[in-house]
Amino acid sequence: MPAPFAAIVDFTPATALAGGLLIGLAALLLLAGIGRIAGISGMVHGLVAGEGGGWRLSFLLGLVAGAGLYVTLWPADLPARQGFPTLMVVVAGLLVGLGTRLGSGCTSGHGVCGIGRLSPRSLAATAVFMATGVIAAVVLRHGLGIGP
Amino acid sequence: MKTHAIALAAGVLFGFGLALSHMADPNKVLAFLDILGGWDPSLALVMGGALAVFMPGFAWLRRRSRPWIGDTFHLPARGMIDRRLLGGAALFGLGWGLAGYCPGPALAALTFNPREAVMFLAAMIAGGLLPRLAGLPSRLRRRRMYQR
């Protein structure tokens, strides 16, 4: 088993930081503009549960359109992943759906908006999902030999 | 109408940011979460960049009593750090690390990796319905008005 943090690879700080700034700006715009938290899992679960407020649908459609704009401008930059096991995608989706519903949030709602508000719940949730995310990715790639 | 325009604009920024930062690339996510051997720390800067905007922005918003549109800020309640929160976050992290998708990036991936994204999102929605099928009470509506 390779040692942790043995080398830094594929580091893209400029685009990661620039994208992060845009995400923060988007979350701030949503809160300042219409008083809503940019929590993606909460929006999806809320829509499925039939909660009112078409703002959720508008935001999610905008999200897809924004990603689509980038992919249209630079189509080669985000290639489709090939050969990843379908079963793993489905199991992962079930876990993410169940976990975000029980835990009331995901990377955006807890990781950005919650931590940005210094919410103790979100700090705790983020620490936990980062930890189990690391465990799952390590097991996936080194234990099961799946992924690049 | 203005509500939808703001939500749509925020969504476009958010989705473009997810694509630009490569947070929407599941292999990039796995390379970030898998800390053994070669490690790609880029995505830490996505969260850092988002917080660099949202955190001071939220501090500024706290001095306002209401958003541009609407009467109140809809913020999650200051609840307990309980087993449901931590257990949910743990399950979410496992799902995140098993395929490399969290909810926002899965939506963004509809534009360049639709096969995986559709399967993941369908499973995620199904997973979000499981607590209700098991008779657990919903916490989606637990909100409070923000008071300064």
Coordinates of N, CA, C and O in Angstrom, one line a residue, chain A:
Chain A
M1 N 0.8 -1.2 0.0 CA 0.0 0.0 0.0 C 0.9 1.3 0.0 O 1.8 1.4 0.8
P2 N 0.7 2.2 -0.9 CA 1.5 3.4 -1.0 C 1.3 4.3 0.2 O 0.2 4.3 0.9
A3 N 2.3 5.0 0.6 CA 2.2 5.9 1.7 C 1.3 7.1 1.4 O 1.2 7.5 0.3
P4 N 0.6 7.6 2.5 CA -0.2 8.8 2.2 C 0.5 10.0 1.8 O 1.7 10.2 2.2
F5 N 0.0 10.8 0.9 CA 0.5 12.1 0.5 C 2.0 11.9 0.0 O 2.8 12.8 0.2
A6 N 2.2 10.8 -0.7 CA 3.6 10.6 -1.2 C 4.1 11.6 -2.2 O 5.3 11.9 -2.2
A7 N 3.2 12.1 -3.0 CA 3.5 13.1 -4.0 C 2.3 13.9 -4.4 O 1.2 13.4 -4.2
I8 N 2.5 15.1 -4.8 CA 1.4 15.9 -5.3 C 1.3 15.7 -6.8 O 2.3 15.8 -7.5
V9 N 0.1 15.3 -7.3 CA 0.0 15.1 -8.7 C -1.2 15.9 -9.3 O -2.2 16.2 -8.6
D10 N -1.1 16.2 -10.6 CA -2.2 16.8 -11.3 C -2.8 18.0 -10.6 O -4.1 18.3 -10.7
F11 N -2.0 18.8 -9.9 CA -2.5 19.9 -9.1 C -2.9 21.1 -10.1 O -2.1 21.5 -10.9
T12 N -4.2 21.5 -10.0 CA -4.7 22.6 -10.8 C -5.2 23.7 -10.0 O -6.4 24.0 -9.9
P13 N -4.3 24.5 -9.3 CA -4.8 25.4 -8.3 C -5.6 26.6 -8.9 O -6.6 27.1 -8.3
A14 N -5.2 27.1 -10.0 CA -5.8 28.3 -10.6 C -7.3 28.1 -10.9 O -8.2 28.8 -10.5
T15 N -7.6 27.0 -11.7 CA -9.0 26.7 -12.0 C -9.8 26.3 -10.8 O -11.0 26.6 -10.7
A16 N -9.2 25.6 -9.9 CA -9.9 25.1 -8.7 C -10.3 26.3 -7.9 O -11.5 26.5 -7.4
L17 N -9.4 27.3 -7.7 CA -9.7 28.5 -6.9 C -10.7 29.3 -7.6 O -11.7 29.8 -7.0
A18 N -10.5 29.5 -8.9 CA -11.5 30.4 -9.7 C -12.9 29.8 -9.7 O -13.9 30.5 -9.5
G19 N -13.0 28.5 -9.9 CA -14.3 27.8 -9.8 C -14.9 27.9 -8.4 O -16.1 28.2 -8.3
G20 N -14.1 27.8 -7.4 CA -14.5 27.9 -6.0 C -15.1 29.3 -5.8 O -16.1 29.5 -5.1
L21 N -14.4 30.3 -6.3 CA -14.9 31.7 -6.1 C -16.2 31.9 -6.7 O -17.1 32.5 -6.1
L22 N -16.4 31.3 -7.9 CA -17.7 31.4 -8.6 C -18.8 30.7 -7.8 O -19.9 31.2 -7.7
I23 N -18.5 29.6 -7.2 CA -19.5 28.8 -6.4 C -19.9 29.7 -5.2 O -21.0 29.8 -4.8
G24 N -18.9 30.3 -4.5 CA -19.1 31.1 -3.4 C -20.0 32.3 -3.7 O -20.9 32.7 -3.0
L25 N -19.7 32.9 -4.9 CA -20.4 34.1 -5.4 C -21.9 33.7 -5.6 O -22.8 34.4 -5.3
A26 N -22.1 32.5 -6.2 CA -23.4 32.0 -6.5 C -24.2 31.8 -5.3 O -25.4 32.2 -5.2
A27 N -23.6 31.2 -4.3 CA -24.3 30.9 -3.0 C -24.6 32.3 -2.3 O -25.7 32.4 -1.7
L28 N -23.7 33.2 -2.4 CA -24.0 34.5 -1.8 C -25.1 35.3 -2.5 O -26.0 35.9 -1.9
L29 N -25.1 35.2 -3.9 CA -26.2 35.8 -4.7 C -27.5 35.2 -4.3 O -28.5 36.0 -4.1
L30 N -27.6 33.9 -4.1 CA -28.9 33.3 -3.8 C -29.4 33.7 -2.5 O -30.6 34.0 -2.3
L31 N -28.5 33.8 -1.5 CA -28.9 34.2 -0.1 C -29.2 35.7 -0.1 O -30.3 36.1 0.5
A32 N -28.4 36.5 -0.7 CA -28.6 38.0 -0.6 C -29.9 38.3 -1.4 O -30.7 39.2 -1.1
G33 N -30.1 37.6 -2.6 CA -31.1 37.9 -3.5 C -32.5 37.5 -3.0 O -33.5 38.2 -3.0
I34 N -32.6 36.2 -2.7 CA -33.9 35.6 -2.4 C -33.9 34.9 -1.0 O -34.9 34.3 -0.6
G35 N -32.8 35.0 -0.3 CA -32.8 34.5 1.1 C -32.7 33.0 1.2 O -33.2 32.5 2.2
R36 N -32.2 32.4 0.2 CA -32.1 30.9 0.2 C -30.7 30.4 0.3 O -29.8 31.0 -0.3
I37 N -30.6 29.2 1.0 CA -29.3 28.6 1.1 C -29.0 27.7 -0.2 O -29.9 27.0 -0.6
A38 N -27.8 27.8 -0.7 CA -27.5 27.0 -1.9 C -27.1 25.6 -1.5 O -25.9 25.2 -1.5
G39 N -28.1 24.8 -1.1 CA -27.8 23.4 -0.8 C -28.4 22.5 -1.8 O -29.7 22.4 -2.0
I40 N -27.6 21.9 -2.7 CA -28.1 21.2 -3.8 C -29.0 20.0 -3.4 O -30.1 19.8 -4.0
S41 N -28.5 19.2 -2.5 CA -29.3 18.0 -2.1 C -30.7 18.4 -1.5 O -31.7 17.8 -1.8
G42 N -30.7 19.5 -0.8 CA -32.0 19.9 -0.2 C -32.9 20.4 -1.3 O -34.1 20.2 -1.2
M43 N -32.4 21.0 -2.3 CA -33.2 21.5 -3.5 C -33.8 20.3 -4.2 O -35.0 20.2 -4.5
V44 N -33.0 19.3 -4.4 CA -33.5 18.1 -5.2 C -34.5 17.3 -4.3 O -35.6 17.0 -4.8
H45 N -34.2 17.1 -3.1 CA -35.1 16.3 -2.2 C -36.4 17.2 -2.0 O -37.5 16.6 -2.0
G46 N -36.3 18.5 -1.9 CA -37.4 19.3 -1.8 C -38.3 19.3 -3.0 O -39.6 19.2 -2.9
L47 N -37.7 19.3 -4.2 CA -38.5 19.2 -5.4 C -39.3 17.9 -5.5 O -40.4 17.8 -5.8
V48 N -38.5 16.8 -5.2 CA -39.2 15.5 -5.2 C -40.3 15.4 -4.2 O -41.3 14.8 -4.5
A49 N -40.2 16.0 -3.1 CA -41.2 16.0 -2.0 C -42.4 16.9 -2.4 O -43.3 17.0 -1.6
G50 N -42.2 17.6 -3.5 CA -43.3 18.5 -3.9 C -43.4 19.8 -3.1 O -44.5 20.4 -3.0
E51 N -42.3 20.2 -2.6 CA -42.3 21.5 -1.8 C -42.5 22.6 -2.8 O -41.9 22.6 -3.9
G52 N -43.2 23.6 -2.4 CA -43.4 24.8 -3.3 C -42.1 25.5 -3.5 O -41.0 25.2 -3.0
G53 N -42.2 26.6 -4.4 CA -41.0 27.4 -4.6 C -40.3 26.9 -5.8 O -39.4 26.1 -5.8
G54 N -40.7 27.5 -7.0 CA -40.1 27.2 -8.2 C -38.6 27.6 -8.3 O -37.9 27.3 -9.3
W55 N -38.2 28.4 -7.3 CA -36.8 28.9 -7.3 C -35.8 27.7 -7.3 O -34.7 27.8 -7.9
R56 N -36.2 26.6 -6.7 CA -35.3 25.4 -6.7 C -35.1 24.9 -8.1 O -34.0 24.6 -8.5
L57 N -36.2 24.8 -8.9 CA -36.1 24.3 -10.2 C -35.3 25.3 -11.1 O -34.4 24.9 -11.9
S58 N -35.5 26.6 -10.9 CA -34.8 27.6 -11.7 C -33.3 27.5 -11.4 O -32.5 27.5 -12.3
F59 N -32.9 27.3 -10.1 CA -31.5 27.2 -9.7 C -30.9 26.0 -10.4 O -29.8 26.0 -11.0
L60 N -31.6 24.8 -10.2 CA -31.0 23.6 -10.7 C -30.9 23.6 -12.3 O -29.9 23.1 -12.8
L61 N -31.9 24.2 -12.9 CA -31.8 24.3 -14.4 C -30.6 25.2 -14.8 O -29.9 24.9 -15.7
G62 N -30.4 26.3 -14.0 CA -29.3 27.2 -14.2 C -28.0 26.5 -14.0 O -27.0 26.6 -14.8
L63 N -27.9 25.6 -13.0 CA -26.7 24.9 -12.7 C -26.3 24.0 -13.9 O -25.2 24.0 -14.4
V64 N -27.3 23.3 -14.4 CA -27.0 22.4 -15.6 C -26.6 23.3 -16.8 O -25.7 22.9 -17.5
A65 N -27.3 24.4 -17.0 CA -27.0 25.3 -18.1 C -25.6 25.9 -18.0 O -24.9 26.0 -18.9
G66 N -25.2 26.3 -16.7 CA -23.9 26.8 -16.5 C -22.8 25.8 -16.8 O -21.8 26.1 -17.5
A67 N -23.0 24.6 -16.4 CA -22.0 23.5 -16.7 C -22.0 23.3 -18.2 O -21.0 23.1 -18.8
G68 N -23.2 23.3 -18.8 CA -23.3 23.1 -20.3 C -22.6 24.2 -21.1 O -22.0 23.9 -22.1
L69 N -22.7 25.4 -20.6 CA -22.0 26.5 -21.2 C -20.4 26.2 -21.2 O -19.8 26.4 -22.3
Y70 N -19.9 25.8 -20.1 CA -18.5 25.5 -20.0 C -18.1 24.3 -21.0 O -17.1 24.4 -21.7
V71 N -19.0 23.3 -21.0 CA -18.7 22.1 -21.8 C -18.8 22.5 -23.3 O -18.1 22.0 -24.2
T72 N -19.7 23.5 -23.6 CA -19.8 23.9 -25.0 C -18.5 24.7 -25.4 O -18.0 24.6 -26.5
L73 N -18.0 25.5 -24.5 CA -16.9 26.4 -24.8 C -15.6 25.5 -24.9 O -14.7 25.7 -25.7
W74 N -15.5 24.5 -24.0 CA -14.2 23.7 -23.9 C -14.6 22.2 -23.8 O -14.5 21.6 -22.8
P75 N -15.1 21.7 -25.0 CA -15.7 20.3 -24.9 C -14.7 19.2 -24.6 O -15.1 18.2 -24.0
A76 N -13.4 19.5 -24.8 CA -12.4 18.4 -24.5 C -12.0 18.4 -23.1 O -11.3 17.5 -22.6
D77 N -12.4 19.4 -22.3 CA -11.8 19.6 -21.0 C -12.4 18.6 -20.0 O -11.8 18.3 -19.0
L78 N -13.7 18.2 -20.2 CA -14.4 17.3 -19.3 C -14.9 16.1 -20.0 O -16.0 16.0 -20.4
P79 N -14.0 15.1 -20.3 CA -14.4 13.9 -21.0 C -15.3 13.0 -20.2 O -15.2 13.0 -18.9
A80 N -16.2 12.3 -20.8 CA -17.1 11.3 -20.1 C -16.2 10.2 -19.6 O -15.3 9.7 -20.3
R81 N -16.5 9.8 -18.4 CA -15.7 8.6 -17.8 C -16.2 7.3 -18.5 O -17.4 7.1 -18.6
Q82 N -15.2 6.5 -18.8 CA -15.6 5.2 -19.5 C -15.2 4.1 -18.6 O -14.2 4.1 -17.9
G83 N -16.0 3.0 -18.6 CA -15.7 1.8 -18.0 C -15.8 1.7 -16.5 O -15.4 0.7 -15.9
F84 N -16.4 2.7 -15.8 CA -16.6 2.7 -14.4 C -17.8 1.8 -14.1 O -18.8 1.9 -14.8
P85 N -17.7 0.9 -13.1 CA -18.8 0.0 -12.9 C -20.2 0.6 -12.6 O -20.3 1.4 -11.7
T86 N -21.2 0.2 -13.4 CA -22.5 0.7 -13.2 C -23.1 0.5 -11.8 O -23.7 1.4 -11.2
L87 N -22.8 -0.7 -11.3 CA -23.3 -1.1 -10.0 C -22.8 -0.1 -8.9 O -23.5 0.3 -8.0
M88 N -21.5 0.3 -9.1 CA -20.9 1.2 -8.1 C -21.6 2.6 -8.2 O -21.8 3.2 -7.1
V89 N -21.9 3.0 -9.4 CA -22.6 4.3 -9.5 C -23.9 4.3 -8.8 O -24.3 5.3 -8.2
V90 N -24.7 3.2 -9.0 CA -26.0 3.1 -8.4 C -25.9 3.0 -6.9 O -26.7 3.7 -6.2
V91 N -25.0 2.2 -6.4 CA -24.8 2.1 -4.9 C -24.5 3.4 -4.3 O -25.0 3.9 -3.3
A92 N -23.5 4.1 -5.0 CA -23.1 5.4 -4.6 C -24.2 6.4 -4.5 O -24.4 7.2 -3.6
G93 N -25.1 6.4 -5.6 CA -26.2 7.3 -5.7 C -27.2 7.1 -4.5 O -27.7 8.0 -3.9
L94 N -27.5 5.8 -4.2 CA -28.4 5.5 -3.1 C -27.8 6.0 -1.8 O -28.6 6.6 -1.0
L95 N -26.6 5.8 -1.6 CA -25.9 6.2 -0.3 C -26.0 7.8 -0.2 O -26.2 8.3 0.8
V96 N -25.7 8.4 -1.3 CA -25.7 9.9 -1.3 C -27.1 10.4 -1.1 O -27.3 11.4 -0.3
G97 N -28.1 9.8 -1.7 CA -29.5 10.3 -1.5 C -29.9 10.1 -0.1 O -30.5 11.0 0.5
L98 N -29.7 8.9 0.4 CA -30.1 8.5 1.8 C -29.3 9.4 2.8 O -29.9 10.0 3.7
G99 N -28.0 9.5 2.6 CA -27.2 10.2 3.6 C -27.5 11.7 3.6 O -27.5 12.3 4.7
T100 N -27.7 12.3 2.4 CA -27.9 13.7 2.4 C -29.3 14.1 3.0 O -29.5 15.1 3.6
R101 N -30.3 13.1 2.8 CA -31.6 13.3 3.4 C -31.5 13.2 4.9 O -32.0 14.1 5.6
L102 N -30.9 12.2 5.4 CA -30.8 12.0 6.9 C -29.9 13.1 7.5 O -30.3 13.7 8.5
G103 N -28.8 13.4 6.8 CA -27.9 14.4 7.3 C -28.2 15.8 7.0 O -27.4 16.7 7.3
S104 N -29.3 16.1 6.3 CA -29.8 17.4 5.9 C -28.8 18.3 5.2 O -28.7 19.5 5.4
G105 N -28.0 17.6 4.3 CA -27.1 18.5 3.4 C -26.0 17.7 2.8 O -25.7 16.6 3.1
C106 N -25.3 18.4 1.9 CA -24.2 17.8 1.2 C -23.0 18.7 1.2 O -22.8 19.6 2.1
T107 N -22.1 18.6 0.2 CA -20.9 19.4 0.1 C -21.2 20.9 0.0 O -20.5 21.7 0.5
S108 N -22.3 21.2 -0.7 CA -22.7 22.7 -0.8 C -23.3 23.2 0.4 O -22.9 24.2 1.0
G109 N -24.4 22.5 0.9 CA -25.2 23.1 2.0 C -24.4 23.1 3.3 O -24.4 24.1 4.0
H110 N -23.7 22.0 3.6 CA -22.9 21.9 4.8 C -21.5 22.5 4.6 O -21.0 23.3 5.3
G111 N -20.9 22.0 3.5 CA -19.4 22.3 3.3 C -19.1 23.8 3.0 O -18.1 24.3 3.4
V112 N -20.0 24.4 2.2 CA -19.8 25.8 1.9 C -20.7 26.7 2.7 O -20.2 27.6 3.5
C113 N -22.0 26.6 2.6 CA -22.9 27.5 3.2 C -22.9 27.3 4.7 O -22.9 28.3 5.5
G114 N -22.9 26.1 5.2 CA -22.9 25.8 6.6 C -21.7 26.3 7.3 O -21.7 27.0 8.4
I115 N -20.5 25.9 6.8 CA -19.3 26.3 7.3 C -19.1 27.8 7.2 O -18.6 28.5 8.2
G116 N -19.6 28.4 6.1 CA -19.5 29.8 6.0 C -20.3 30.6 7.0 O -20.0 31.7 7.3
R117 N -21.4 29.9 7.6 CA -22.2 30.5 8.6 C -21.6 30.1 10.0 O -22.2 30.4 11.0
L118 N -20.5 29.3 10.0 CA -20.0 28.8 11.3 C -21.0 28.0 12.0 O -21.0 28.0 13.3
S119 N -21.8 27.2 11.3 CA -22.8 26.3 11.9 C -22.1 25.1 12.5 O -21.4 24.3 11.8
P120 N -22.2 24.8 13.8 CA -21.6 23.6 14.4 C -22.0 22.3 13.8 O -21.2 21.4 13.6
R121 N -23.3 22.3 13.4 CA -23.8 21.0 12.8 C -23.1 20.8 11.5 O -22.7 19.7 11.1
S122 N -22.9 21.9 10.7 CA -22.3 21.7 9.4 C -20.8 21.4 9.5 O -20.3 20.6 8.7
L123 N -20.2 22.0 10.5 CA -18.8 21.7 10.7 C -18.6 20.2 11.0 O -17.7 19.5 10.5
A124 N -19.5 19.7 11.9 CA -19.4 18.3 12.3 C -19.7 17.4 11.1 O -19.0 16.4 10.8
A125 N -20.8 17.7 10.4 CA -21.2 16.9 9.2 C -20.0 16.9 8.2 O -19.7 15.8 7.6
T126 N -19.4 18.0 7.9 CA -18.4 18.1 6.9 C -17.2 17.3 7.3 O -16.6 16.5 6.5
A127 N -16.8 17.3 8.6 CA -15.7 16.5 9.1 C -16.0 15.0 8.9 O -15.1 14.3 8.4
V128 N -17.2 14.6 9.1 CA -17.6 13.2 9.0 C -17.6 12.8 7.5 O -17.0 11.7 7.2
F129 N -18.2 13.6 6.7 CA -18.3 13.1 5.3 C -17.0 13.2 4.5 O -16.7 12.4 3.6
M130 N -16.1 14.1 5.0 CA -14.8 14.1 4.4 C -14.0 12.8 4.8 O -13.4 12.2 4.0
A131 N -14.2 12.4 6.1 CA -13.5 11.3 6.6 C -14.0 10.0 5.9 O -13.2 9.2 5.4
T132 N -15.3 9.8 5.8 CA -15.8 8.6 5.2 C -15.6 8.6 3.7 O -15.4 7.6 3.1
G133 N -15.5 9.8 3.1 CA -15.2 9.9 1.7 C -13.8 9.5 1.4 O -13.6 8.7 0.4
V134 N -12.9 9.8 2.2 CA -11.5 9.4 2.1 C -11.4 7.8 2.2 O -10.8 7.2 1.4
I135 N -12.1 7.3 3.2 CA -12.1 5.9 3.4 C -12.6 5.1 2.2 O -12.1 4.2 1.7
A136 N -13.8 5.6 1.7 CA -14.4 5.0 0.6 C -13.5 5.0 -0.7 O -13.4 4.0 -1.4
A137 N -12.9 6.2 -0.9 CA -12.1 6.3 -2.1 C -10.8 5.5 -2.0 O -10.4 4.9 -3.0
V138 N -10.3 5.4 -0.9 CA -9.1 4.5 -0.7 C -9.4 3.1 -0.9 O -8.7 2.3 -1.6
V139 N -10.6 2.6 -0.3 CA -11.0 1.2 -0.5 C -11.3 1.0 -1.9 O -10.9 -0.1 -2.5
L140 N -12.0 1.9 -2.6 CA -12.3 1.8 -4.0 C -11.1 1.6 -4.9 O -11.0 0.6 -5.7
R141 N -10.1 2.4 -4.7 CA -9.0 2.4 -5.6 C -7.9 1.4 -5.2 O -7.3 0.8 -6.1
H142 N -7.7 1.2 -3.9 CA -6.6 0.3 -3.5 C -7.1 -1.0 -3.1 O -6.4 -2.0 -3.2
G143 N -8.3 -1.1 -2.5 CA -8.9 -2.4 -2.1 C -9.5 -3.1 -3.2 O -9.3 -4.3 -3.5
L144 N -10.4 -2.4 -3.9 CA -11.2 -3.0 -5.0 C -10.5 -2.8 -6.4 O -10.9 -3.5 -7.3
G145 N -9.5 -2.0 -6.5 CA -8.8 -1.8 -7.7 C -9.7 -1.1 -8.8 O -9.4 -1.3 -10.0
I146 N -10.6 -0.3 -8.4 CA -11.5 0.4 -9.3 C -11.1 1.9 -9.4 O -10.8 2.5 -8.4
G147 N -11.2 2.4 -10.6 CA -10.9 3.8 -10.8 C -9.5 4.0 -11.3 O -8.7 3.1 -11.2
P148 N -9.2 5.2 -11.7 CA -7.9 5.5 -12.4 C -6.7 5.5 -11.3 O -7.0 5.8 -10.2

